[in-house]
mmCIF file of C-alpha atoms in Angstrom:
data_model
loop_
_atom_site.group_PDB
_atom_site.id
_atom_site.type_symbol
_atom_site.label_atom_id
_atom_site.label_comp_id
_atom_site.label_asym_id
_atom_site.label_seq_id
_atom_site.Cartn_x
_atom_site.Cartn_y
_atom_site.Cartn_z
ATOM 1 C CA UNK A 1 314.693 151.717 116.449
ATOM 2 C CA UNK A 2 312.606 149.950 119.099
ATOM 3 C CA UNK A 3 313.207 146.300 119.949
ATOM 4 C CA UNK A 4 309.974 145.349 118.220
ATOM 5 C CA UNK A 5 310.902 147.297 115.117
ATOM 6 C CA UNK A 6 314.273 145.526 115.084
ATOM 7 C CA UNK A 7 312.492 142.180 115.325
ATOM 8 C CA UNK A 8 310.263 143.126 112.408
ATOM 9 C CA UNK A 9 313.296 144.023 110.309
ATOM 10 C CA UNK A 10 314.915 140.676 111.181
ATOM 11 C CA UNK A 11 311.817 138.655 110.385
ATOM 12 C CA UNK A 12 311.262 140.490 107.099
ATOM 13 C CA UNK A 13 314.867 139.865 106.058
ATOM 14 C CA UNK A 14 314.738 136.217 107.143
ATOM 15 C CA UNK A 15 311.554 135.517 105.160
ATOM 16 C CA UNK A 16 312.149 137.828 102.196
ATOM 17 C CA UNK A 17 312.372 134.765 99.927
ATOM 18 C CA UNK A 18 309.094 133.325 101.246
ATOM 19 C CA UNK A 19 305.577 134.314 100.299
ATOM 20 C CA UNK A 20 303.077 134.906 103.088
ATOM 21 C CA UNK A 21 301.063 133.501 104.747
ATOM 22 C CA UNK A 22 304.021 132.098 106.659
ATOM 23 C CA UNK A 23 304.655 131.057 110.260
ATOM 24 C CA UNK A 24 307.953 131.326 112.115
ATOM 25 C CA UNK A 25 309.506 130.388 115.424
ATOM 26 C CA UNK A 26 312.317 132.640 116.629
ATOM 27 C CA UNK A 27 314.734 130.104 118.083
ATOM 28 C CA UNK A 28 316.578 132.628 120.240
ATOM 29 C CA UNK A 29 313.271 133.522 121.916
ATOM 30 C CA UNK A 30 312.192 129.860 122.102
ATOM 31 C CA UNK A 31 315.421 128.848 123.827
ATOM 32 C CA UNK A 32 315.295 131.818 126.205
ATOM 33 C CA UNK A 33 311.730 130.900 127.150
ATOM 34 C CA UNK A 34 312.754 127.278 127.711
ATOM 35 C CA UNK A 35 315.570 128.397 129.989
ATOM 36 C CA UNK A 36 313.169 130.603 131.939
ATOM 37 C CA UNK A 37 310.763 127.688 132.475
ATOM 38 C CA UNK A 38 313.629 125.600 133.821
ATOM 39 C CA UNK A 39 314.754 128.425 136.094
ATOM 40 C CA UNK A 40 311.273 128.808 137.516
ATOM 41 C CA UNK A 41 310.944 125.033 137.964
ATOM 42 C CA UNK A 42 313.830 125.175 140.427
ATOM 43 C CA UNK A 43 315.413 121.872 139.472
ATOM 44 C CA UNK A 44 312.242 119.830 139.038
ATOM 45 C CA UNK A 45 311.827 118.276 135.567
ATOM 46 C CA UNK A 46 309.507 119.991 133.110
ATOM 47 C CA UNK A 47 307.213 117.826 131.007
ATOM 48 C CA UNK A 48 306.423 119.480 127.652
ATOM 49 C CA UNK A 49 302.723 119.917 126.835
ATOM 50 C CA UNK A 50 302.525 118.847 123.199
ATOM 51 C CA UNK A 51 299.227 120.591 122.447
ATOM 52 C CA UNK A 52 301.032 123.889 122.985
ATOM 53 C CA UNK A 53 303.809 122.990 120.520
ATOM 54 C CA UNK A 54 302.350 120.622 117.863
ATOM 55 C CA UNK A 55 305.658 120.218 116.079
ATOM 56 C CA UNK A 56 307.840 117.156 116.634
ATOM 57 C CA UNK A 57 311.084 118.971 115.822
ATOM 58 C CA UNK A 58 310.419 121.606 118.497
ATOM 59 C CA UNK A 59 309.306 119.017 121.040
ATOM 60 C CA UNK A 60 312.656 117.341 120.447
ATOM 61 C CA UNK A 61 314.495 120.663 120.749
ATOM 62 C CA UNK A 62 312.954 121.341 124.152
ATOM 63 C CA UNK A 63 313.577 117.796 125.375
ATOM 64 C CA UNK A 64 317.224 118.029 124.326
ATOM 65 C CA UNK A 65 317.694 120.626 127.074
ATOM 66 C CA UNK A 66 318.785 119.251 130.428
ATOM 67 C CA UNK A 67 315.802 119.688 132.740
ATOM 68 C CA UNK A 68 312.999 118.818 130.324
ATOM 69 C CA UNK A 69 311.714 115.245 130.581
ATOM 70 C CA UNK A 70 308.747 113.621 128.895
ATOM 71 C CA UNK A 71 305.761 114.791 126.899
ATOM 72 C CA UNK A 72 302.217 115.555 128.009
ATOM 73 C CA UNK A 73 299.965 114.639 125.074
ATOM 74 C CA UNK A 74 296.326 115.416 124.351
ATOM 75 C CA UNK A 75 294.858 112.390 122.522
ATOM 76 C CA UNK A 76 295.567 108.675 122.575
ATOM 77 C CA UNK A 77 296.207 108.612 118.814
ATOM 78 C CA UNK A 78 298.812 111.348 119.228
ATOM 79 C CA UNK A 79 300.366 109.488 122.176
ATOM 80 C CA UNK A 80 300.796 106.309 120.135
ATOM 81 C CA UNK A 81 302.209 108.264 117.179
ATOM 82 C CA UNK A 82 304.747 110.010 119.391
ATOM 83 C CA UNK A 83 305.734 106.739 121.062
ATOM 84 C CA UNK A 84 306.275 105.116 117.670
ATOM 85 C CA UNK A 85 308.379 108.140 116.709
ATOM 86 C CA UNK A 86 310.790 107.521 119.569
ATOM 87 C CA UNK A 87 309.336 109.546 122.458
ATOM 88 C CA UNK A 88 309.766 107.206 125.419
ATOM 89 C CA UNK A 89 307.697 108.936 128.117
ATOM 90 C CA UNK A 90 304.262 110.161 127.030
ATOM 91 C CA UNK A 91 301.614 111.127 129.573
ATOM 92 C CA UNK A 92 298.143 111.416 128.058
ATOM 93 C CA UNK A 93 296.582 114.347 129.908
ATOM 94 C CA UNK A 94 292.932 113.589 129.115
ATOM 95 C CA UNK A 95 290.776 110.454 129.350
ATOM 96 C CA UNK A 96 290.117 108.746 126.016
ATOM 97 C CA UNK A 97 287.316 106.720 124.449
ATOM 98 C CA UNK A 98 289.505 105.614 121.523
ATOM 99 C CA UNK A 99 288.830 101.860 121.481
ATOM 100 C CA UNK A 100 291.051 101.214 118.469
ATOM 101 C CA UNK A 101 293.850 103.084 120.165
ATOM 102 C CA UNK A 102 293.491 101.057 123.343
ATOM 103 C CA UNK A 103 293.576 97.847 121.307
ATOM 104 C CA UNK A 104 296.910 98.974 119.835
ATOM 105 C CA UNK A 105 298.275 100.062 123.205
ATOM 106 C CA UNK A 106 297.472 96.820 124.974
ATOM 107 C CA UNK A 107 298.910 94.675 122.166
ATOM 108 C CA UNK A 108 302.312 96.376 121.842
ATOM 109 C CA UNK A 109 304.934 96.157 124.610
ATOM 110 C CA UNK A 110 306.819 99.227 123.355
ATOM 111 C CA UNK A 111 303.701 101.404 123.325
ATOM 112 C CA UNK A 112 302.513 100.111 126.702
ATOM 113 C CA UNK A 113 305.885 100.955 128.260
ATOM 114 C CA UNK A 114 305.982 104.463 126.806
ATOM 115 C CA UNK A 115 302.401 105.728 127.234
ATOM 116 C CA UNK A 116 300.545 106.507 130.462
ATOM 117 C CA UNK A 117 296.786 107.042 130.205
ATOM 118 C CA UNK A 118 294.610 109.325 132.321
ATOM 119 C CA UNK A 119 291.538 108.244 134.265
ATOM 120 C CA UNK A 120 289.210 109.706 136.883
ATOM 121 C CA UNK A 121 286.448 107.068 136.832
ATOM 122 C CA UNK A 122 286.392 103.247 137.092
ATOM 123 C CA UNK A 123 284.259 103.162 133.927
ATOM 124 C CA UNK A 124 287.328 104.268 131.986
ATOM 125 C CA UNK A 125 289.161 101.132 133.120
ATOM 126 C CA UNK A 126 286.251 99.018 131.925
ATOM 127 C CA UNK A 127 286.375 100.733 128.544
ATOM 128 C CA UNK A 128 290.065 99.871 128.177
ATOM 129 C CA UNK A 129 289.435 96.232 129.069
ATOM 130 C CA UNK A 130 286.548 96.019 126.600
ATOM 131 C CA UNK A 131 288.829 97.358 123.853
ATOM 132 C CA UNK A 132 291.773 95.003 124.459
ATOM 133 C CA UNK A 133 290.906 92.467 121.709
ATOM 134 C CA UNK A 134 293.260 89.987 123.303
ATOM 135 C CA UNK A 135 295.998 92.491 124.164
ATOM 136 C CA UNK A 136 297.578 91.545 127.477
ATOM 137 C CA UNK A 137 300.006 94.398 128.099
ATOM 138 C CA UNK A 138 299.749 96.161 131.458
ATOM 139 C CA UNK A 139 298.437 99.710 131.021
ATOM 140 C CA UNK A 140 300.152 102.508 132.896
ATOM 141 C CA UNK A 141 297.585 104.722 134.636
ATOM 142 C CA UNK A 142 297.584 108.250 136.060
ATOM 143 C CA UNK A 143 294.798 109.676 138.226
ATOM 144 C CA UNK A 144 293.646 113.262 137.747
ATOM 145 C CA UNK A 145 292.751 115.425 140.727
ATOM 146 C CA UNK A 146 290.164 118.186 140.442
ATOM 147 C CA UNK A 147 292.003 121.390 141.355
ATOM 148 C CA UNK A 148 288.993 123.712 141.406
ATOM 149 C CA UNK A 149 288.744 126.195 144.253
ATOM 150 C CA UNK A 150 285.397 125.864 146.042
ATOM 151 C CA UNK A 151 283.828 128.476 148.272
ATOM 152 C CA UNK A 152 280.603 128.750 150.278
ATOM 153 C CA UNK A 153 280.296 125.019 150.687
ATOM 154 C CA UNK A 154 280.867 124.381 147.001
ATOM 155 C CA UNK A 155 278.208 126.797 145.760
ATOM 156 C CA UNK A 156 280.957 128.919 144.180
ATOM 157 C CA UNK A 157 283.481 127.085 142.025
ATOM 158 C CA UNK A 158 286.566 128.526 140.331
ATOM 159 C CA UNK A 159 288.439 126.337 137.875
ATOM 160 C CA UNK A 160 287.998 124.067 134.892
ATOM 161 C CA UNK A 161 285.437 121.272 135.003
ATOM 162 C CA UNK A 162 287.743 118.308 134.653
ATOM 163 C CA UNK A 163 288.039 115.420 137.107
ATOM 164 C CA UNK A 164 285.262 114.555 139.599
ATOM 165 C CA UNK A 165 287.937 113.522 142.125
ATOM 166 C CA UNK A 166 288.288 116.379 144.603
ATOM 167 C CA UNK A 167 289.095 114.918 148.035
ATOM 168 C CA UNK A 168 291.951 112.678 149.168
ATOM 169 C CA UNK A 169 289.437 109.973 150.001
ATOM 170 C CA UNK A 170 287.958 110.013 146.489
ATOM 171 C CA UNK A 171 291.352 109.767 144.825
ATOM 172 C CA UNK A 172 292.507 107.018 147.187
ATOM 173 C CA UNK A 173 289.342 105.011 146.483
ATOM 174 C CA UNK A 174 290.064 105.050 142.744
ATOM 175 C CA UNK A 175 293.716 104.223 143.433
ATOM 176 C CA UNK A 176 292.559 101.093 145.257
ATOM 177 C CA UNK A 177 290.278 100.200 142.330
ATOM 178 C CA UNK A 178 293.244 100.398 139.943
ATOM 179 C CA UNK A 179 295.464 98.387 142.277
ATOM 180 C CA UNK A 180 292.851 95.619 142.504
ATOM 181 C CA UNK A 181 292.253 95.387 138.759
ATOM 182 C CA UNK A 182 294.531 93.086 136.724
ATOM 183 C CA UNK A 183 296.119 94.611 133.645
ATOM 184 C CA UNK A 184 296.686 98.097 135.089
ATOM 185 C CA UNK A 185 299.436 99.774 137.081
ATOM 186 C CA UNK A 186 299.004 103.083 138.838
ATOM 187 C CA UNK A 187 302.124 105.194 138.259
ATOM 188 C CA UNK A 188 301.134 108.841 138.699
ATOM 189 C CA UNK A 189 298.837 111.623 139.857
ATOM 190 C CA UNK A 190 298.179 114.789 137.860
ATOM 191 C CA UNK A 191 296.580 118.062 138.903
ATOM 192 C CA UNK A 192 296.339 120.979 136.464
ATOM 193 C CA UNK A 193 295.457 124.260 138.176
ATOM 194 C CA UNK A 194 294.216 126.097 135.096
ATOM 195 C CA UNK A 195 292.607 128.901 137.092
ATOM 196 C CA UNK A 196 296.108 129.747 138.359
ATOM 197 C CA UNK A 197 298.394 128.688 135.524
ATOM 198 C CA UNK A 198 296.178 129.795 132.639
ATOM 199 C CA UNK A 199 294.598 133.051 133.849
ATOM 200 C CA UNK A 200 296.578 136.281 133.654
ATOM 201 C CA UNK A 201 296.608 138.397 136.789
ATOM 202 C CA UNK A 202 297.506 141.748 135.191
ATOM 203 C CA UNK A 203 294.659 142.506 132.788
ATOM 204 C CA UNK A 204 295.402 145.706 130.874
ATOM 205 C CA UNK A 205 293.092 148.542 131.932
ATOM 206 C CA UNK A 206 291.385 146.428 134.626
ATOM 207 C CA UNK A 207 293.242 147.091 137.902
ATOM 208 C CA UNK A 208 290.351 146.067 140.179
ATOM 209 C CA UNK A 209 289.757 142.839 138.287
ATOM 210 C CA UNK A 210 293.495 142.124 138.266
ATOM 211 C CA UNK A 211 293.726 142.535 142.020
ATOM 212 C CA UNK A 212 290.713 140.251 142.504
ATOM 213 C CA UNK A 213 292.368 137.593 140.326
ATOM 214 C CA UNK A 214 295.601 137.831 142.321
ATOM 215 C CA UNK A 215 293.739 137.458 145.610
ATOM 216 C CA UNK A 216 291.759 134.488 144.285
ATOM 217 C CA UNK A 217 294.889 132.804 142.934
ATOM 218 C CA UNK A 218 296.817 133.275 146.173
ATOM 219 C CA UNK A 219 294.002 131.682 148.164
ATOM 220 C CA UNK A 220 293.582 128.903 145.595
ATOM 221 C CA UNK A 221 297.320 128.115 145.668
ATOM 222 C CA UNK A 222 297.265 127.728 149.449
ATOM 223 C CA UNK A 223 294.193 125.504 149.414
ATOM 224 C CA UNK A 224 295.479 123.323 146.559
ATOM 225 C CA UNK A 225 298.967 122.875 148.024
ATOM 226 C CA UNK A 226 297.483 121.526 151.246
ATOM 227 C CA UNK A 227 294.930 119.306 149.487
ATOM 228 C CA UNK A 228 297.388 118.027 146.875
ATOM 229 C CA UNK A 229 299.822 116.979 149.605
ATOM 230 C CA UNK A 230 297.033 115.108 151.388
ATOM 231 C CA UNK A 231 295.998 113.414 148.126
ATOM 232 C CA UNK A 232 299.549 112.262 147.434
ATOM 233 C CA UNK A 233 299.885 110.863 150.967
ATOM 234 C CA UNK A 234 296.621 108.980 150.521
ATOM 235 C CA UNK A 235 297.633 107.541 147.155
ATOM 236 C CA UNK A 236 301.120 106.570 148.330
ATOM 237 C CA UNK A 237 299.486 104.635 151.162
ATOM 238 C CA UNK A 238 297.954 102.487 148.409
ATOM 239 C CA UNK A 239 300.835 102.604 145.902
ATOM 240 C CA UNK A 240 304.104 103.372 147.722
ATOM 241 C CA UNK A 241 306.177 103.265 144.532
ATOM 242 C CA UNK A 242 304.205 106.004 142.740
ATOM 243 C CA UNK A 243 306.499 107.289 139.966
ATOM 244 C CA UNK A 244 305.416 110.926 139.582
ATOM 245 C CA UNK A 245 303.113 113.725 140.703
ATOM 246 C CA UNK A 246 302.534 116.211 137.893
ATOM 247 C CA UNK A 247 301.261 119.744 138.379
ATOM 248 C CA UNK A 248 301.422 123.264 137.176
ATOM 249 C CA UNK A 249 301.349 125.070 133.872
ATOM 250 C CA UNK A 250 303.213 127.966 132.295
ATOM 251 C CA UNK A 251 301.664 130.599 134.541
ATOM 252 C CA UNK A 252 302.271 128.800 137.834
ATOM 253 C CA UNK A 253 305.567 126.968 137.368
ATOM 254 C CA UNK A 254 307.465 128.452 140.300
ATOM 255 C CA UNK A 255 304.535 128.157 142.721
ATOM 256 C CA UNK A 256 303.778 124.528 141.884
ATOM 257 C CA UNK A 257 307.455 123.570 141.902
ATOM 258 C CA UNK A 258 307.696 124.843 145.484
ATOM 259 C CA UNK A 259 305.303 122.106 146.674
ATOM 260 C CA UNK A 260 307.146 119.121 148.120
ATOM 261 C CA UNK A 261 304.427 116.743 146.925
ATOM 262 C CA UNK A 262 304.964 117.658 143.263
ATOM 263 C CA UNK A 263 307.752 115.821 141.436
ATOM 264 C CA UNK A 264 307.435 117.341 137.946
ATOM 265 C CA UNK A 265 305.961 120.393 136.214
ATOM 266 C CA UNK A 266 303.935 120.569 132.997
ATOM 267 C CA UNK A 267 304.403 123.513 130.638
ATOM 268 C CA UNK A 268 304.228 124.206 126.930
ATOM 269 C CA UNK A 269 302.709 127.565 126.064
ATOM 270 C CA UNK A 270 305.649 129.289 127.724
ATOM 271 C CA UNK A 271 307.874 128.137 124.874
ATOM 272 C CA UNK A 272 305.942 130.103 122.234
ATOM 273 C CA UNK A 273 304.470 132.813 124.551
ATOM 274 C CA UNK A 274 301.207 133.650 122.726
ATOM 275 C CA UNK A 275 299.303 136.839 123.489
ATOM 276 C CA UNK A 276 297.245 135.350 126.352
ATOM 277 C CA UNK A 277 300.476 135.119 128.342
ATOM 278 C CA UNK A 278 301.165 138.857 128.239
ATOM 279 C CA UNK A 279 299.046 139.490 131.335
ATOM 280 C CA UNK A 280 301.114 137.890 134.102
ATOM 281 C CA UNK A 281 303.043 139.448 136.951
ATOM 282 C CA UNK A 282 304.904 136.213 137.739
ATOM 283 C CA UNK A 283 306.923 136.000 134.519
ATOM 284 C CA UNK A 284 307.583 137.738 131.214
ATOM 285 C CA UNK A 285 308.476 135.647 128.174
ATOM 286 C CA UNK A 286 309.539 136.557 124.659
ATOM 287 C CA UNK A 287 307.093 136.070 121.779
ATOM 288 C CA UNK A 288 308.623 133.218 119.798
ATOM 289 C CA UNK A 289 305.881 132.027 117.431
ATOM 290 C CA UNK A 290 304.419 134.462 114.918
ATOM 291 C CA UNK A 291 302.697 134.364 111.569
ATOM 292 C CA UNK A 292 302.719 136.863 108.703
ATOM 293 C CA UNK A 293 299.947 137.724 106.273
ATOM 294 C CA UNK A 294 300.519 139.627 103.015
ATOM 295 C CA UNK A 295 299.124 143.055 102.222
ATOM 296 C CA UNK A 296 296.872 142.587 99.187
ATOM 297 C CA UNK A 297 294.822 145.813 99.137
ATOM 298 C CA UNK A 298 295.127 149.460 100.113
ATOM 299 C CA UNK A 299 291.474 150.568 100.354
ATOM 300 C CA UNK A 300 292.246 154.103 101.539
ATOM 301 C CA UNK A 301 294.247 156.315 103.849
ATOM 302 C CA UNK A 302 295.239 154.550 107.046
ATOM 303 C CA UNK A 303 293.942 151.172 105.844
ATOM 304 C CA UNK A 304 295.419 148.018 104.361
ATOM 305 C CA UNK A 305 293.880 144.614 103.802
ATOM 306 C CA UNK A 306 295.774 141.374 104.379
ATOM 307 C CA UNK A 307 294.908 137.932 103.067
ATOM 308 C CA UNK A 308 293.276 135.609 105.612
ATOM 309 C CA UNK A 309 293.542 136.157 109.357
ATOM 310 C CA UNK A 310 290.465 134.570 110.879
ATOM 311 C CA UNK A 311 292.322 132.288 113.274
ATOM 312 C CA UNK A 312 290.396 132.517 116.588
ATOM 313 C CA UNK A 313 291.548 130.503 119.588
ATOM 314 C CA UNK A 314 289.429 128.050 121.561
ATOM 315 C CA UNK A 315 287.687 129.067 124.759
ATOM 316 C CA UNK A 316 284.946 131.561 125.553
ATOM 317 C CA UNK A 317 284.557 133.723 122.450
ATOM 318 C CA UNK A 318 285.808 137.271 122.903
ATOM 319 C CA UNK A 319 288.399 139.784 121.719
ATOM 320 C CA UNK A 320 291.137 138.101 123.759
ATOM 321 C CA UNK A 321 290.735 134.963 121.611
ATOM 322 C CA UNK A 322 291.731 136.749 118.423
ATOM 323 C CA UNK A 323 295.237 137.014 116.994
ATOM 324 C CA UNK A 324 296.746 140.427 117.564
ATOM 325 C CA UNK A 325 298.444 142.527 114.844
ATOM 326 C CA UNK A 326 301.958 142.828 116.232
ATOM 327 C CA UNK A 327 304.379 144.223 113.648
ATOM 328 C CA UNK A 328 304.481 146.955 112.552
ATOM 329 C CA UNK A 329 303.262 148.424 115.816
ATOM 330 C CA UNK A 330 300.071 150.456 115.829
ATOM 331 C CA UNK A 331 297.757 148.453 113.571
ATOM 332 C CA UNK A 332 294.314 147.420 114.760
ATOM 333 C CA UNK A 333 291.253 145.614 113.449
ATOM 334 C CA UNK A 334 288.304 147.350 111.837
ATOM 335 C CA UNK A 335 285.628 146.896 114.558
ATOM 336 C CA UNK A 336 282.981 146.278 111.886
ATOM 337 C CA UNK A 337 284.874 143.356 110.344
ATOM 338 C CA UNK A 338 287.539 141.977 112.651
ATOM 339 C CA UNK A 339 289.800 139.203 111.348
ATOM 340 C CA UNK A 340 288.095 137.581 108.387
ATOM 341 C CA UNK A 341 288.066 134.139 106.849
ATOM 342 C CA UNK A 342 289.741 135.287 103.635
ATOM 343 C CA UNK A 343 290.726 138.889 104.239
ATOM 344 C CA UNK A 344 291.309 141.235 107.158
ATOM 345 C CA UNK A 345 291.314 145.039 106.981
ATOM 346 C CA UNK A 346 293.743 146.758 109.347
ATOM 347 C CA UNK A 347 293.588 150.365 110.461
ATOM 348 C CA UNK A 348 296.230 152.766 111.754
ATOM 349 C CA UNK A 349 298.855 155.192 110.536
ATOM 350 C CA UNK A 350 301.462 152.436 109.908
ATOM 351 C CA UNK A 351 299.190 151.214 107.110
ATOM 352 C CA UNK A 352 300.265 154.148 104.960
ATOM 353 C CA UNK A 353 303.846 152.879 104.916
ATOM 354 C CA UNK A 354 302.893 149.363 103.831
ATOM 355 C CA UNK A 355 303.042 148.321 100.178
ATOM 356 C CA UNK A 356 301.262 145.558 98.309
ATOM 357 C CA UNK A 357 303.129 142.344 99.132
ATOM 358 C CA UNK A 358 304.557 143.547 102.464
ATOM 359 C CA UNK A 359 304.135 141.318 105.500
ATOM 360 C CA UNK A 360 302.142 142.119 108.632
ATOM 361 C CA UNK A 361 303.153 139.978 111.606
ATOM 362 C CA UNK A 362 300.607 138.600 114.098
ATOM 363 C CA UNK A 363 300.655 136.703 117.373
ATOM 364 C CA UNK A 364 298.079 134.007 117.982
ATOM 365 C CA UNK A 365 296.032 134.126 121.185
ATOM 366 C CA UNK A 366 297.077 130.589 122.147
ATOM 367 C CA UNK A 367 300.191 128.561 121.462
ATOM 368 C CA UNK A 368 299.874 125.307 119.563
ATOM 369 C CA UNK A 369 296.621 126.195 117.826
ATOM 370 C CA UNK A 370 298.652 128.326 115.427
ATOM 371 C CA UNK A 371 300.081 125.082 114.007
ATOM 372 C CA UNK A 372 296.630 123.937 112.918
ATOM 373 C CA UNK A 373 296.764 126.728 110.309
ATOM 374 C CA UNK A 374 300.203 126.047 108.832
ATOM 375 C CA UNK A 375 301.924 123.006 107.365
ATOM 376 C CA UNK A 376 305.406 124.221 108.314
ATOM 377 C CA UNK A 377 307.265 126.475 110.708
ATOM 378 C CA UNK A 378 310.254 128.490 109.508
ATOM 379 C CA UNK A 379 312.908 128.425 112.211
ATOM 380 C CA UNK A 380 314.627 131.802 112.433
ATOM 381 C CA UNK A 381 318.050 132.455 113.946
ATOM 382 C CA UNK A 382 319.108 136.078 113.807
ATOM 383 C CA UNK A 383 317.967 137.280 110.405
ATOM 384 C CA UNK A 384 318.051 133.910 108.625
ATOM 385 C CA UNK A 385 315.750 130.937 108.260
ATOM 386 C CA UNK A 386 317.959 128.030 109.232
ATOM 387 C CA UNK A 387 315.419 125.212 108.917
ATOM 388 C CA UNK A 388 311.879 124.443 107.839
ATOM 389 C CA UNK A 389 310.060 121.860 109.960
ATOM 390 C CA UNK A 390 306.572 120.363 109.608
ATOM 391 C CA UNK A 391 303.821 120.957 112.105
ATOM 392 C CA UNK A 392 301.482 118.119 113.066
ATOM 393 C CA UNK A 393 299.259 119.347 110.228
ATOM 394 C CA UNK A 394 302.211 119.264 107.840
ATOM 395 C CA UNK A 395 302.739 115.616 108.744
ATOM 396 C CA UNK A 396 299.115 114.893 107.936
ATOM 397 C CA UNK A 397 298.077 114.655 111.582
ATOM 398 C CA UNK A 398 294.964 116.348 112.964
ATOM 399 C CA UNK A 399 294.239 114.784 116.322
ATOM 400 C CA UNK A 400 291.352 117.012 117.398
#
């Protein structure tokens, strides 16, 4: 029996009492992935990216491990909810226009002490002030650096379109604006190198493209390390007691951690290891989050149909954004239908061994987005479900 076949047998036994659709997290794999992130971080604290987990119980499980510290959130409403739930260090990774949220933040000492907001433009400070409604609490602020790799004088750009702050001078100018403005305190700098951390460099069947990605990423890492260090020096000249410099992502943990300027690493997807993280040479995780759909039809030889399945991931639409049939091995989508809203036909010889009611296990393309489809995660240890925990959705929370 292969390792994957053994996993299928375990998951089927663990969830035999549960009807599909059902989602699980294999805690042995989750913990092993957490340990690997810490190993690659080389002693620097790892801040958990909540959008890649979207389950408070599993955020708490990661943070209970020595070496994880703090949460990186994705909306202000989520940040406030987490802070009220007892999370004491929440870094909001994206600027917000949530005026009601800012009114709450600036009126509550506990929230203001726990939550750090992200800016890259003075107009965002003005928006916070306009939303205060009398709230006088000092707002903790982090500046985001644009990490994009620019070539040919900026005519070629590789990387996500995030912050407009690219040079040390630009970041330092905004740091001075924060320092001059009452009601704000600059505490951190963040730089997320998505073109390195979030792009696999070993694309199956594409050796030339894979080599080009590796060359690009190596050059981008060198350029960013030098620029990030200069940015941090420039900001510390304005704010000597800067608390943290956050960088990285699951795919670049060890490279970012090697930079002296960086004080902490952000990672989240590496806990679940969705399918988009199969194509990396720098690390190999264990799939920890899966979902099962039930076989409801057997249309013919070599074909079964499962209920549901149309759970595409965000990003540029394409085959790599679709969940992948994982267990049993050897199933594939019908190219004329793909994963459907209410049913999904699957082709392949393993279909002939599946009966009505059997489970087919899938991996989502991305990590936390799986939790937007399920109210609960079944936590599996060995061949038993040892706990059932709510996702954000299961707690009635849909932040984006």
